[in-house]
Amino acid sequence: MTKDPIHIYFVPGMSANETIFEGIKLPANYVVHVISWKIPKKNETLPQYAKRMAKEVTEPNAVLLGVSFGGIVVQEMSRFLTLRKLLVVSSVKTKHELPKCFKMLQKSKLYKILPTSLLDFDWQKLFMTKGSKKIATIYRKYLTITDKHYMDWSIEQVLCWDQEVPIKGSIHIHGEKDIVFPIKNVKDCITIPEGSHVMIMSRVRWFNENLPKLIEA
C-alpha cells in the first residue's frame, strides 16, 4: 500500500545554503523542500520576516525543521502555519536557553558596533568534536549567504529573541557537544551523544534513521 506523501520543509543555519541537507535521505513518501534565506527588508521585524518565509510552505499539514538560527525562525514561522510537526535542531526554544555571553552582548548593545567580520570563526575549534574535524574544513563552502545587512540583522534577531516559553509540541534535537548553544542551558530535548553544532551534517546517519520515527510518532 502506497503511503501518503509527507512534505518536510528545511531551513538551514545562519548564512548556510540548502546543501547542508544534502546528506538527508528519507523514505520514498517524503517530499523534501528547502527554504532559502531572504534578505531582510529595512526595519523588518523577526515576526514579519517569518511570515514571509512561511509563505514558502505551500503544502498543508507539513513538517518544518530548522537548524541553529533556522530553528528560531521556524518557531516564528509556525505561528502562521498548521503543521504536522515542528523540529528544532542545534538551536534554542526560548531566550532562557541562550548562553550568558549572548545575553551580555544583547544588554550591552555591543553587537551594534562589532564588525560582522568577527564571525569568521575557526570552525574546527568552535563547532567540531574530536574525530570529526574533516567536516569543519568542508563546512565553509556551505556558508554562502554573506550579505552584510542579512548578517547584521540575523545576529541581532538571535541576541534579542524574546520567546519566554517553548512552542507546545515542538521537538528539540540537540548535540551534547554543541559549543554555540551549550547543552547545559537547554531543557527538554533529545540529546545526541558527541553531537556538535553542525551535527545535521556530521551525524546525518542518526537523522536519516530517526527523523521518520519522530515525525510519524
Short mmCIF file of C-alpha atoms in Angstrom, two decimals:
data_model
loop_
_atom_site.label_atom_id
_atom_site.label_comp_id
_atom_site.label_asym_id
_atom_site.label_seq_id
_atom_site.Cartn_x
_atom_site.Cartn_y
_atom_site.Cartn_z
CA MET A 1 0.00 0.00 0.00
CA THR A 2 1.40 3.41 -1.01
CA LYS A 3 1.82 5.84 1.85
CA ASP A 4 0.53 9.38 1.60
CA PRO A 5 3.29 11.92 0.89
CA ILE A 6 4.80 13.78 3.83
CA HIS A 7 6.12 17.21 2.92
CA ILE A 8 9.07 18.38 5.01
CA TYR A 9 10.50 21.89 4.79
CA PHE A 10 14.05 22.61 5.95
CA VAL A 11 15.51 25.97 6.97
CA PRO A 12 19.35 25.99 7.25
CA GLY A 13 21.55 27.71 9.82
CA MET A 14 22.69 31.33 9.59
CA SER A 15 24.47 32.06 6.29
CA ALA A 16 24.18 28.43 5.20
CA ASN A 17 22.67 27.32 1.92
CA GLU A 18 20.42 24.36 1.14
CA THR A 19 23.28 21.92 0.56
CA ILE A 20 23.79 21.37 4.30
CA PHE A 21 20.84 18.98 3.98
CA GLU A 22 22.26 17.03 1.04
CA GLY A 23 23.05 14.02 3.24
CA ILE A 24 19.46 13.68 4.49
CA LYS A 25 17.86 10.63 2.85
CA LEU A 26 14.26 9.99 3.89
CA PRO A 27 11.75 7.29 2.82
CA ALA A 28 10.24 7.47 -0.66
CA ASN A 29 6.98 9.02 0.53
CA TYR A 30 8.78 12.10 1.91
CA VAL A 31 8.93 15.19 -0.27
CA VAL A 32 11.82 17.45 0.75
CA HIS A 33 11.74 21.24 0.32
CA VAL A 34 14.44 23.69 1.42
CA ILE A 35 13.53 27.31 2.14
CA SER A 36 16.44 29.59 1.26
CA TRP A 37 17.28 32.71 3.22
CA LYS A 38 15.77 36.00 2.09
CA ILE A 39 17.45 39.37 2.53
CA PRO A 40 15.56 41.20 5.30
CA LYS A 41 13.76 44.39 4.43
CA LYS A 42 14.74 47.63 6.12
CA ASN A 43 13.49 47.65 9.73
CA GLU A 44 11.79 44.28 9.24
CA THR A 45 10.95 42.50 12.50
CA LEU A 46 11.52 38.80 13.03
CA PRO A 47 7.75 38.02 13.00
CA GLN A 48 7.37 39.96 9.74
CA TYR A 49 10.30 38.10 8.22
CA ALA A 50 8.95 34.75 9.45
CA LYS A 51 5.59 35.49 7.86
CA ARG A 52 7.33 35.99 4.51
CA MET A 53 9.25 32.75 4.95
CA ALA A 54 6.06 30.91 5.94
CA LYS A 55 4.55 31.70 2.54
CA GLU A 56 7.06 29.21 1.08
CA VAL A 57 5.24 26.39 2.91
CA THR A 58 2.54 25.65 0.36
CA GLU A 59 1.58 22.11 1.41
CA PRO A 60 -0.94 21.56 4.23
CA ASN A 61 -0.03 19.63 7.38
CA ALA A 62 3.67 19.85 6.57
CA VAL A 63 6.72 19.20 8.74
CA LEU A 64 9.04 22.14 9.47
CA LEU A 65 12.65 21.67 10.59
CA GLY A 66 15.16 24.44 11.29
CA VAL A 67 18.83 24.34 12.26
CA SER A 68 20.51 26.86 14.60
CA PHE A 69 19.18 30.34 13.69
CA GLY A 70 16.88 28.48 11.31
CA GLY A 71 15.49 26.75 14.39
CA ILE A 72 14.48 30.12 15.82
CA VAL A 73 12.97 31.20 12.51
CA VAL A 74 10.86 28.05 12.08
CA GLN A 75 9.39 28.58 15.53
CA GLU A 76 8.32 32.07 14.46
CA MET A 77 7.05 30.68 11.13
CA SER A 78 4.92 28.11 12.94
CA ARG A 79 2.69 30.90 14.27
CA PHE A 80 1.40 31.37 10.72
CA LEU A 81 1.03 27.68 9.82
CA THR A 82 -0.78 24.50 10.78
CA LEU A 83 1.93 21.88 10.98
CA ARG A 84 2.20 18.14 11.38
CA LYS A 85 5.46 18.50 13.33
CA LEU A 86 7.89 21.27 14.28
CA LEU A 87 11.50 20.23 14.79
CA VAL A 88 14.27 22.42 16.19
CA VAL A 89 17.87 21.25 15.71
CA SER A 90 21.03 22.69 17.33
CA SER A 91 19.09 25.73 18.46
CA VAL A 92 17.12 27.10 21.41
CA LYS A 93 13.43 27.11 22.32
CA THR A 94 13.38 30.24 24.49
CA LYS A 95 15.56 33.22 25.34
CA HIS A 96 16.37 31.48 28.63
CA GLU A 97 18.39 28.82 26.75
CA LEU A 98 20.72 31.38 25.18
CA PRO A 99 24.26 31.35 26.64
CA LYS A 100 25.29 34.08 29.06
CA CYS A 101 27.68 35.68 26.59
CA PHE A 102 24.78 36.22 24.16
CA LYS A 103 22.76 37.88 26.90
CA MET A 104 25.70 40.15 27.77
CA LEU A 105 26.06 41.23 24.16
CA GLN A 106 22.35 41.95 24.00
CA LYS A 107 22.33 44.07 27.13
CA SER A 108 25.49 45.97 26.24
CA LYS A 109 24.40 46.57 22.63
CA LEU A 110 27.98 45.73 21.57
CA TYR A 111 26.63 43.74 18.64
CA LYS A 112 25.62 47.04 17.03
CA ILE A 113 29.25 48.16 16.71
CA LEU A 114 31.17 44.90 16.32
CA PRO A 115 32.07 44.20 12.67
CA THR A 116 30.39 41.21 11.07
CA SER A 117 33.85 40.00 10.04
CA LEU A 118 34.39 38.88 13.63
CA LEU A 119 32.17 35.94 12.78
CA ASP A 120 34.99 34.47 10.69
CA PHE A 121 35.42 31.69 13.24
CA ASP A 122 37.92 28.89 13.43
CA TRP A 123 35.28 26.25 12.64
CA GLN A 124 37.45 23.37 13.82
CA LYS A 125 37.65 24.79 17.33
CA LEU A 126 34.16 26.20 17.53
CA PHE A 127 31.89 23.55 16.12
CA MET A 128 33.68 20.25 15.85
CA THR A 129 34.47 17.49 18.27
CA LYS A 130 37.50 15.23 18.18
CA GLY A 131 37.37 12.81 15.27
CA SER A 132 35.17 14.93 13.04
CA LYS A 133 37.38 17.92 12.15
CA LYS A 134 37.27 16.99 8.49
CA ILE A 135 33.70 18.29 8.36
CA ALA A 136 34.88 21.69 9.62
CA THR A 137 37.01 22.28 6.56
CA ILE A 138 34.18 21.24 4.28
CA TYR A 139 31.61 23.33 6.17
CA ARG A 140 32.93 26.68 4.97
CA LYS A 141 31.70 26.03 1.44
CA TYR A 142 28.12 25.88 2.71
CA LEU A 143 28.26 29.43 4.14
CA THR A 144 27.39 31.41 1.04
CA ILE A 145 24.81 33.91 2.34
CA THR A 146 27.18 36.69 3.37
CA ASP A 147 25.21 39.87 2.67
CA LYS A 148 26.20 42.29 5.46
CA HIS A 149 22.65 43.53 6.07
CA TYR A 150 21.42 39.93 6.36
CA MET A 151 24.26 39.03 8.74
CA ASP A 152 23.86 42.05 11.00
CA TRP A 153 20.08 41.60 11.10
CA SER A 154 20.33 37.87 11.84
CA ILE A 155 22.79 38.33 14.68
CA GLU A 156 20.52 40.92 16.27
CA GLN A 157 17.49 38.63 15.98
CA VAL A 158 19.28 35.81 17.81
CA LEU A 159 20.60 38.03 20.59
CA CYS A 160 17.31 39.85 21.10
CA TRP A 161 14.91 36.92 20.67
CA ASP A 162 12.35 37.23 23.45
CA GLN A 163 10.40 33.96 23.40
CA GLU A 164 9.57 33.10 27.01
CA VAL A 165 8.15 29.57 26.75
CA PRO A 166 8.64 26.74 24.23
CA ILE A 167 6.08 26.27 21.49
CA LYS A 168 3.81 23.44 22.51
CA GLY A 169 4.55 20.17 20.74
CA SER A 170 7.89 21.24 19.29
CA ILE A 171 10.65 18.61 19.19
CA HIS A 172 14.14 19.79 20.11
CA ILE A 173 17.19 17.77 18.99
CA HIS A 174 20.48 18.96 20.46
CA GLY A 175 24.10 17.87 20.47
CA GLU A 176 25.89 17.04 23.69
CA LYS A 177 28.98 18.89 22.44
CA ASP A 178 27.27 21.95 20.96
CA ILE A 179 29.55 24.89 21.75
CA VAL A 180 27.37 27.63 20.26
CA PHE A 181 24.33 26.73 22.36
CA PRO A 182 25.75 24.66 25.26
CA ILE A 183 23.59 21.75 26.35
CA LYS A 184 23.80 22.90 29.99
CA ASN A 185 21.39 25.73 29.13
CA VAL A 186 18.94 23.56 27.18
CA LYS A 187 15.98 21.74 28.68
CA ASP A 188 13.62 19.02 27.42
CA CYS A 189 15.48 17.93 24.31
CA ILE A 190 16.58 14.75 22.56
CA THR A 191 20.31 14.70 23.27
CA ILE A 192 22.73 13.32 20.68
CA PRO A 193 25.91 11.97 22.33
CA GLU A 194 29.02 13.72 20.96
CA GLY A 195 26.80 15.78 18.65
CA SER A 196 28.25 19.15 17.63
CA HIS A 197 26.58 22.31 16.40
CA VAL A 198 26.77 21.03 12.84
CA MET A 199 25.54 17.52 13.57
CA ILE A 200 22.93 17.87 10.81
CA MET A 201 25.95 17.03 8.64
CA SER A 202 28.33 15.14 10.92
CA ARG A 203 25.63 12.86 12.39
CA VAL A 204 23.46 12.58 9.29
CA ARG A 205 23.05 8.82 9.74
CA TRP A 206 21.23 9.45 13.03
CA PHE A 207 18.84 11.89 11.36
CA ASN A 208 18.13 9.56 8.45
CA GLU A 209 17.23 6.78 10.84
CA ASN A 210 15.30 8.76 13.43
CA LEU A 211 13.52 11.64 11.69
CA PRO A 212 10.79 9.40 10.22
CA LYS A 213 10.19 7.85 13.66
CA LEU A 214 9.83 11.26 15.28
CA ILE A 215 7.62 12.66 12.53
CA GLU A 216 5.29 9.68 12.32
CA ALA A 217 5.01 9.03 16.07
#
